């Protein structure tokens, strides 16, 4: 029966083409929607994912990186005493208002990150080259994402601006810094503290630590939490835990995240309905052929198998086309600096959903095949 299903698709490909295109359309919607969700909400954890630190220390109950509060400087000493910790550095978070001298540009909410300017520093180590990091050593120097220059009303020539009333100068623009909810601005720890008016002896928003091996992270986290006690308010996370915590907060605990998830459900529903109706109409148009096969001795169960096999083949071809079209769409999105991201598990999930949609479509189509009667040939 597999041969019959395959040959029918090959011989009558024009009739099945709308179904294949509908399946392709549904697959493209699923893949692009998933890539946008992961890309947009993945930027909420860029501070963690773009850094090489293994352990993060912050205020207890912090839901997302941008909601941090200052913790005691004693935490840094506590981290340094652990035998598996090789280095520690502070990370200063400052909510700011950006103002430039450009006409028609109002105040812009920015997230100012105060980071170490050492060549081997951990914060943003994966996207910030050492030469750009060194430029932050100049007082008032900042780095922004190249895609945010127009939003901030500056460029590398007219680079003067103010954050919370303190003068800054854009010394470089680096792609990959875009965040969720605000514009990311990088500065040295000294510049960030001067803008925020904080004293380094009072602590920092976060302290991050590197370990002898990332595999030790869970054990070090538990050991630090147990030895710190309750006197100093602090909580420790591994880097993957804190990144996931930030993403889940924005995805599930905010209205924006729920709206995007609802849109994704609607996309799946619309794709399933379109595919179901297209496939059911094609099969219904072949009901006389199925009745002929039934009259020649083919059982209804065997005919139903043909429909199921056709649905799987259509789903496979549609998914291949969807993969090709989605690749083009996502490449275009990247050239326009739209945050998109895909993981192997998400791709497998999209393939599984398309297969499920194909099978659900075949169930409705099978009903017309099962009800086909050889007496139709006499009409």
Tab-separated table of C-alpha atoms in Angstrom:
chain	number	residue	atom	x	y	z
A	1	UNK	CA	0.000	0.000	0.000
A	2	UNK	CA	2.969	2.310	0.485
A	3	UNK	CA	3.782	1.875	-3.194
A	4	UNK	CA	0.194	2.763	-4.117
A	5	UNK	CA	0.252	5.876	-1.940
A	6	UNK	CA	3.586	6.985	-3.417
A	7	UNK	CA	2.561	6.330	-7.012
A	8	UNK	CA	-0.751	8.125	-6.521
A	9	UNK	CA	1.064	11.199	-5.242
A	10	UNK	CA	3.528	11.092	-8.126
A	11	UNK	CA	0.882	10.546	-10.808
A	12	UNK	CA	-1.665	13.046	-9.468
A	13	UNK	CA	0.789	15.561	-8.018
A	14	UNK	CA	-1.223	18.515	-9.299
A	15	UNK	CA	-4.186	17.503	-7.158
A	16	UNK	CA	-2.008	17.086	-4.064
A	17	UNK	CA	0.087	20.215	-4.637
A	18	UNK	CA	-2.301	22.514	-2.661
A	19	UNK	CA	-2.076	20.134	0.305
A	20	UNK	CA	1.731	20.072	0.155
A	21	UNK	CA	1.806	23.878	0.002
A	22	UNK	CA	-0.617	24.093	2.930
A	23	UNK	CA	1.645	21.779	4.933
A	24	UNK	CA	4.661	23.846	3.893
A	25	UNK	CA	2.880	27.044	4.954
A	26	UNK	CA	2.036	25.552	8.349
A	27	UNK	CA	5.623	24.385	8.816
A	28	UNK	CA	7.061	27.798	7.942
A	29	UNK	CA	4.702	29.473	10.406
A	30	UNK	CA	5.723	27.047	13.160
A	31	UNK	CA	9.466	27.316	12.565
A	32	UNK	CA	9.567	31.098	12.164
A	33	UNK	CA	7.292	31.623	15.166
A	34	UNK	CA	9.456	29.343	17.323
A	35	UNK	CA	12.646	31.086	16.151
A	36	UNK	CA	11.200	34.509	16.967
A	37	UNK	CA	10.005	33.420	20.418
A	38	UNK	CA	13.400	31.926	21.294
A	39	UNK	CA	15.271	34.846	19.775
A	40	UNK	CA	13.259	37.651	21.341
A	41	UNK	CA	13.006	36.155	24.816
A	42	UNK	CA	16.514	34.758	24.617
A	43	UNK	CA	17.792	38.336	24.682
A	44	UNK	CA	16.523	38.567	28.268
A	45	UNK	CA	19.419	36.275	29.216
A	46	UNK	CA	22.086	37.733	26.930
A	47	UNK	CA	23.957	39.041	29.983
A	48	UNK	CA	24.420	35.453	31.159
A	49	UNK	CA	24.789	33.658	27.832
A	50	UNK	CA	27.289	36.164	26.450
A	51	UNK	CA	29.463	35.775	29.564
A	52	UNK	CA	31.812	32.963	30.526
A	53	UNK	CA	31.029	32.966	34.262
A	54	UNK	CA	29.905	29.669	35.808
A	55	UNK	CA	28.315	30.976	39.033
A	56	UNK	CA	26.141	34.048	39.600
A	57	UNK	CA	25.483	35.583	43.015
A	58	UNK	CA	22.600	38.030	43.419
A	59	UNK	CA	19.796	39.196	45.654
A	60	UNK	CA	17.489	36.357	46.808
A	61	UNK	CA	14.429	35.819	44.627
A	62	UNK	CA	15.705	37.815	41.642
A	63	UNK	CA	13.448	36.822	38.737
A	64	UNK	CA	15.447	38.312	35.892
A	65	UNK	CA	18.858	39.905	35.436
A	66	UNK	CA	17.363	43.372	35.037
A	67	UNK	CA	15.650	43.155	38.452
A	68	UNK	CA	18.816	42.819	40.501
A	69	UNK	CA	19.467	44.621	43.793
A	70	UNK	CA	22.780	45.406	45.461
A	71	UNK	CA	24.347	42.678	47.587
A	72	UNK	CA	27.100	42.962	50.182
A	73	UNK	CA	30.768	43.139	49.259
A	74	UNK	CA	31.290	40.225	51.701
A	75	UNK	CA	29.887	37.943	48.992
A	76	UNK	CA	32.990	38.530	46.880
A	77	UNK	CA	35.245	37.392	49.711
A	78	UNK	CA	33.048	34.368	50.306
A	79	UNK	CA	33.305	33.377	46.646
A	80	UNK	CA	37.088	33.766	46.594
A	81	UNK	CA	37.487	31.422	49.565
A	82	UNK	CA	35.958	28.480	47.732
A	83	UNK	CA	38.723	26.145	46.504
A	84	UNK	CA	37.066	25.554	43.109
A	85	UNK	CA	36.625	29.249	42.306
A	86	UNK	CA	39.439	30.621	40.158
A	87	UNK	CA	38.290	34.213	39.652
A	88	UNK	CA	35.577	36.625	40.762
A	89	UNK	CA	34.420	39.936	39.369
A	90	UNK	CA	31.572	42.356	40.176
A	91	UNK	CA	28.827	43.247	37.735
A	92	UNK	CA	27.046	46.565	38.219
A	93	UNK	CA	23.528	47.021	36.836
A	94	UNK	CA	22.143	50.554	36.447
A	95	UNK	CA	18.742	51.599	35.081
A	96	UNK	CA	19.271	54.814	33.197
A	97	UNK	CA	17.750	57.512	31.017
A	98	UNK	CA	19.716	58.270	27.879
A	99	UNK	CA	19.643	61.745	26.374
A	100	UNK	CA	21.514	62.839	23.279
A	101	UNK	CA	21.821	66.175	21.510
A	102	UNK	CA	20.092	64.940	18.341
A	103	UNK	CA	16.984	66.809	17.244
A	104	UNK	CA	13.712	64.902	17.700
A	105	UNK	CA	15.215	62.333	20.065
A	106	UNK	CA	13.712	62.149	23.522
A	107	UNK	CA	14.884	60.250	26.560
A	108	UNK	CA	15.505	56.551	26.016
A	109	UNK	CA	15.445	53.901	28.761
A	110	UNK	CA	18.769	52.080	28.853
A	111	UNK	CA	20.288	49.219	30.809
A	112	UNK	CA	23.809	50.228	31.788
A	113	UNK	CA	26.144	47.310	32.517
A	114	UNK	CA	29.272	48.081	34.487
A	115	UNK	CA	31.853	45.396	33.687
A	116	UNK	CA	35.506	44.661	34.294
A	117	UNK	CA	37.909	45.983	31.660
A	118	UNK	CA	40.543	43.289	32.191
A	119	UNK	CA	41.471	41.437	29.009
A	120	UNK	CA	40.335	38.090	30.465
A	121	UNK	CA	37.157	39.430	32.116
A	122	UNK	CA	34.119	37.131	32.108
A	123	UNK	CA	31.211	39.519	31.519
A	124	UNK	CA	30.275	39.625	27.809
A	125	UNK	CA	33.458	37.679	27.032
A	126	UNK	CA	31.768	35.824	24.171
A	127	UNK	CA	30.845	38.918	22.144
A	128	UNK	CA	33.179	41.712	23.317
A	129	UNK	CA	36.738	41.584	21.911
A	130	UNK	CA	39.616	42.570	24.160
A	131	UNK	CA	40.441	45.678	22.115
A	132	UNK	CA	36.908	47.064	22.507
A	133	UNK	CA	36.894	46.182	26.211
A	134	UNK	CA	40.131	48.143	26.643
A	135	UNK	CA	38.469	51.251	25.200
A	136	UNK	CA	36.062	51.253	28.151
A	137	UNK	CA	38.919	52.140	30.489
A	138	UNK	CA	38.534	55.767	29.458
A	139	UNK	CA	36.187	57.585	31.899
A	140	UNK	CA	32.722	58.041	30.412
A	141	UNK	CA	33.340	55.608	27.528
A	142	UNK	CA	30.428	53.340	26.566
A	143	UNK	CA	29.685	50.707	23.912
A	144	UNK	CA	26.242	50.085	22.391
A	145	UNK	CA	24.755	47.754	19.812
A	146	UNK	CA	25.208	49.014	16.266
A	147	UNK	CA	21.479	48.471	15.639
A	148	UNK	CA	20.619	50.896	18.482
A	149	UNK	CA	22.575	53.895	17.245
A	150	UNK	CA	19.560	55.474	15.543
A	151	UNK	CA	17.376	54.857	18.597
A	152	UNK	CA	19.935	56.580	20.805
A	153	UNK	CA	20.409	59.474	18.370
A	154	UNK	CA	24.191	59.089	18.104
A	155	UNK	CA	26.848	57.709	15.796
A	156	UNK	CA	30.587	57.209	16.083
A	157	UNK	CA	31.241	60.845	15.066
A	158	UNK	CA	28.468	62.618	16.992
A	159	UNK	CA	28.954	60.357	19.987
A	160	UNK	CA	28.223	62.578	22.981
A	161	UNK	CA	25.253	61.800	25.246
A	162	UNK	CA	24.149	61.787	28.887
A	163	UNK	CA	22.965	58.951	31.133
A	164	UNK	CA	21.126	60.123	34.249
A	165	UNK	CA	22.648	63.543	33.638
A	166	UNK	CA	26.247	62.252	33.469
A	167	UNK	CA	28.192	62.765	30.237
A	168	UNK	CA	29.220	59.680	28.262
A	169	UNK	CA	30.839	59.044	24.892
A	170	UNK	CA	30.147	56.170	22.507
A	171	UNK	CA	33.550	54.727	21.612
A	172	UNK	CA	32.351	51.673	19.659
A	173	UNK	CA	29.280	49.873	18.354
A	174	UNK	CA	29.184	46.091	18.660
A	175	UNK	CA	26.441	43.831	17.251
A	176	UNK	CA	24.871	41.211	19.491
A	177	UNK	CA	24.093	43.440	22.473
A	178	UNK	CA	20.376	44.037	21.874
A	179	UNK	CA	18.216	43.259	24.881
A	180	UNK	CA	14.569	42.890	25.836
A	181	UNK	CA	12.759	45.889	27.311
A	182	UNK	CA	15.541	48.434	26.903
A	183	UNK	CA	18.768	49.388	25.156
A	184	UNK	CA	21.935	47.762	26.501
A	185	UNK	CA	24.900	50.022	27.161
A	186	UNK	CA	28.287	48.706	28.317
A	187	UNK	CA	30.682	50.733	30.465
A	188	UNK	CA	33.493	50.130	32.905
A	189	UNK	CA	32.704	49.504	36.553
A	190	UNK	CA	34.100	52.944	37.447
A	191	UNK	CA	31.924	54.716	34.861
A	192	UNK	CA	28.793	52.814	35.883
A	193	UNK	CA	29.370	53.533	39.574
A	194	UNK	CA	30.005	57.206	38.861
A	195	UNK	CA	26.676	57.407	36.999
A	196	UNK	CA	24.805	55.459	39.684
A	197	UNK	CA	26.551	57.230	42.575
A	198	UNK	CA	27.442	53.965	44.339
A	199	UNK	CA	30.501	53.010	46.377
A	200	UNK	CA	32.353	49.770	45.499
A	201	UNK	CA	32.821	49.068	49.210
A	202	UNK	CA	29.033	48.813	49.556
A	203	UNK	CA	28.878	45.850	47.191
A	204	UNK	CA	27.537	45.361	43.707
A	205	UNK	CA	24.405	44.212	41.921
A	206	UNK	CA	25.947	40.838	41.103
A	207	UNK	CA	29.161	38.943	41.573
A	208	UNK	CA	30.130	36.344	38.991
A	209	UNK	CA	32.659	33.563	39.413
A	210	UNK	CA	34.644	31.276	37.142
A	211	UNK	CA	35.439	27.714	38.219
A	212	UNK	CA	38.229	25.223	37.549
A	213	UNK	CA	35.665	23.285	35.519
A	214	UNK	CA	32.066	24.138	34.550
A	215	UNK	CA	31.102	20.591	35.586
A	216	UNK	CA	31.636	21.614	39.224
A	217	UNK	CA	28.984	24.350	39.095
A	218	UNK	CA	26.138	22.498	40.831
A	219	UNK	CA	28.344	21.334	43.707
A	220	UNK	CA	29.939	24.753	44.171
A	221	UNK	CA	26.519	26.446	44.151
A	222	UNK	CA	25.225	24.134	46.885
A	223	UNK	CA	28.391	24.507	48.947
A	224	UNK	CA	28.328	28.304	48.715
A	225	UNK	CA	24.651	28.451	49.700
A	226	UNK	CA	25.211	26.159	52.697
A	227	UNK	CA	28.286	27.999	54.004
A	228	UNK	CA	26.967	31.535	53.520
A	229	UNK	CA	24.250	31.252	56.140
A	230	UNK	CA	21.291	33.583	56.580
A	231	UNK	CA	23.144	36.674	57.805
A	232	UNK	CA	23.894	37.982	54.313
A	233	UNK	CA	20.992	38.063	51.845
A	234	UNK	CA	22.318	36.374	48.697
A	235	UNK	CA	21.361	33.574	46.355
A	236	UNK	CA	23.635	31.565	44.076
A	237	UNK	CA	22.792	30.197	40.627
A	238	UNK	CA	24.662	28.334	37.949
A	239	UNK	CA	24.824	30.237	34.649
A	240	UNK	CA	22.295	27.956	32.866
A	241	UNK	CA	19.898	28.243	35.824
A	242	UNK	CA	20.001	32.036	35.877
A	243	UNK	CA	19.638	32.286	32.097
A	244	UNK	CA	16.620	29.962	32.160
A	245	UNK	CA	15.155	31.866	35.116
A	246	UNK	CA	15.315	35.171	33.228
A	247	UNK	CA	13.841	33.723	30.033
A	248	UNK	CA	10.993	31.953	31.827
A	249	UNK	CA	10.077	35.108	33.711
A	250	UNK	CA	9.707	37.128	30.516
A	251	UNK	CA	8.004	34.283	28.679
A	252	UNK	CA	5.496	33.092	31.283
A	253	UNK	CA	5.168	35.839	33.898
A	254	UNK	CA	4.708	38.885	31.675
A	255	UNK	CA	1.842	39.889	29.431
A	256	UNK	CA	4.156	40.081	26.431
A	257	UNK	CA	5.225	36.468	26.833
A	258	UNK	CA	1.677	35.171	27.226
A	259	UNK	CA	0.576	37.128	24.136
A	260	UNK	CA	3.340	35.599	22.014
A	261	UNK	CA	2.532	32.090	23.260
A	262	UNK	CA	-1.142	32.635	22.469
A	263	UNK	CA	-0.164	33.740	18.973
A	264	UNK	CA	1.885	30.563	18.563
A	265	UNK	CA	-1.141	28.442	19.533
A	266	UNK	CA	-3.277	30.304	16.998
A	267	UNK	CA	-0.646	29.658	14.330
A	268	UNK	CA	-0.755	25.917	15.052
A	269	UNK	CA	-4.554	25.904	14.978
A	270	UNK	CA	-4.804	27.820	11.700
A	271	UNK	CA	-2.198	25.593	10.080
A	272	UNK	CA	-4.029	22.459	11.193
A	273	UNK	CA	-7.391	23.717	9.892
A	274	UNK	CA	-5.997	24.739	6.494
A	275	UNK	CA	-4.155	21.436	6.067
A	276	UNK	CA	-7.151	19.405	7.213
A	277	UNK	CA	-9.567	21.058	4.814
A	278	UNK	CA	-7.160	20.847	1.873
A	279	UNK	CA	-6.399	17.155	2.349
A	280	UNK	CA	-10.009	16.197	3.066
A	281	UNK	CA	-11.189	17.879	-0.151
A	282	UNK	CA	-8.532	16.092	-2.255
A	283	UNK	CA	-9.430	12.688	-0.822
A	284	UNK	CA	-13.140	13.368	-1.210
A	285	UNK	CA	-12.509	14.077	-4.885
A	286	UNK	CA	-11.056	10.576	-5.267
A	287	UNK	CA	-13.908	8.756	-3.549
A	288	UNK	CA	-14.979	6.986	-6.777
A	289	UNK	CA	-11.453	5.615	-7.241
A	290	UNK	CA	-11.461	4.301	-3.679
A	291	UNK	CA	-14.887	2.774	-4.279
A	292	UNK	CA	-13.469	0.999	-7.346
A	293	UNK	CA	-10.623	-0.450	-5.289
A	294	UNK	CA	-13.134	-1.539	-2.683
A	295	UNK	CA	-15.186	-3.305	-5.369
A	296	UNK	CA	-12.045	-5.090	-6.593
A	297	UNK	CA	-11.483	-6.536	-3.135
A	298	UNK	CA	-9.412	-3.959	-1.275
A	299	UNK	CA	-10.655	-3.690	2.299
A	300	UNK	CA	-11.594	-0.428	3.904
A	301	UNK	CA	-8.727	-0.824	6.400
A	302	UNK	CA	-6.230	-1.130	3.536
A	303	UNK	CA	-7.686	1.962	1.862
A	304	UNK	CA	-7.471	3.871	5.125
A	305	UNK	CA	-3.788	2.909	5.307
A	306	UNK	CA	-3.259	4.419	1.866
A	307	UNK	CA	-4.700	7.725	3.103
A	308	UNK	CA	-2.521	7.668	6.234
A	309	UNK	CA	0.586	6.930	4.165
A	310	UNK	CA	-0.273	9.722	1.742
A	311	UNK	CA	-0.641	12.105	4.680
A	312	UNK	CA	2.800	11.157	6.030
A	313	UNK	CA	4.429	11.528	2.616
A	314	UNK	CA	2.744	14.905	2.118
A	315	UNK	CA	3.867	15.963	5.588
A	316	UNK	CA	7.463	14.939	4.798
A	317	UNK	CA	7.585	16.801	1.486
A	318	UNK	CA	5.873	19.828	3.031
A	319	UNK	CA	8.360	19.861	5.901
A	320	UNK	CA	11.317	19.746	3.498
A	321	UNK	CA	9.910	22.726	1.610
A	322	UNK	CA	9.167	24.471	4.912
A	323	UNK	CA	12.772	23.951	6.022
A	324	UNK	CA	14.056	25.529	2.807
A	325	UNK	CA	11.712	28.525	2.946
A	326	UNK	CA	12.272	28.996	6.686
A	327	UNK	CA	16.037	29.049	6.194
A	328	UNK	CA	15.677	31.860	3.676
A	329	UNK	CA	13.288	33.810	5.915
A	330	UNK	CA	15.524	33.452	8.980
A	331	UNK	CA	18.619	34.483	7.023
A	332	UNK	CA	16.791	37.609	5.875
A	333	UNK	CA	15.727	38.255	9.468
A	334	UNK	CA	19.336	38.010	10.651
A	335	UNK	CA	20.500	40.489	8.023
A	336	UNK	CA	17.873	42.894	9.415
A	337	UNK	CA	19.134	42.208	12.964
A	338	UNK	CA	15.897	40.557	14.053
A	339	UNK	CA	16.651	38.261	17.016
A	340	UNK	CA	15.983	34.671	15.923
A	341	UNK	CA	17.222	31.430	17.415
A	342	UNK	CA	16.597	27.726	16.885
A	343	UNK	CA	17.721	24.682	18.868
A	344	UNK	CA	17.736	21.010	17.821
A	345	UNK	CA	14.934	20.225	20.269
A	346	UNK	CA	12.735	22.999	18.864
A	347	UNK	CA	13.338	21.787	15.305
A	348	UNK	CA	12.389	18.242	16.328
A	349	UNK	CA	9.284	19.623	18.019
A	350	UNK	CA	8.241	21.495	14.864
A	351	UNK	CA	8.711	18.347	12.767
A	352	UNK	CA	6.642	16.372	15.267
A	353	UNK	CA	3.858	18.979	15.189
A	354	UNK	CA	3.737	18.902	11.388
A	355	UNK	CA	3.538	15.105	11.511
A	356	UNK	CA	0.692	15.323	14.016
A	357	UNK	CA	-1.137	17.840	11.807
A	358	UNK	CA	-0.732	15.479	8.843
A	359	UNK	CA	-2.134	12.567	10.816
A	360	UNK	CA	-5.055	14.613	12.133
A	361	UNK	CA	-5.826	15.726	8.590
A	362	UNK	CA	-5.848	12.121	7.410
A	363	UNK	CA	-8.324	11.113	10.119
A	364	UNK	CA	-10.991	13.387	8.665
A	365	UNK	CA	-10.171	12.235	5.155
A	366	UNK	CA	-10.381	8.565	6.128
A	367	UNK	CA	-14.025	9.009	7.061
A	368	UNK	CA	-14.985	9.655	3.423
A	369	UNK	CA	-12.933	6.640	2.300
A	370	UNK	CA	-14.471	4.290	4.858
A	371	UNK	CA	-17.942	5.417	3.876
A	372	UNK	CA	-17.276	4.952	0.166
A	373	UNK	CA	-19.574	2.354	-1.375
A	374	UNK	CA	-19.048	0.451	-4.619
A	375	UNK	CA	-22.653	1.355	-5.487
A	376	UNK	CA	-21.318	4.862	-6.260
A	377	UNK	CA	-19.987	3.401	-9.490
A	378	UNK	CA	-23.564	2.722	-10.681
A	379	UNK	CA	-24.631	6.363	-10.359
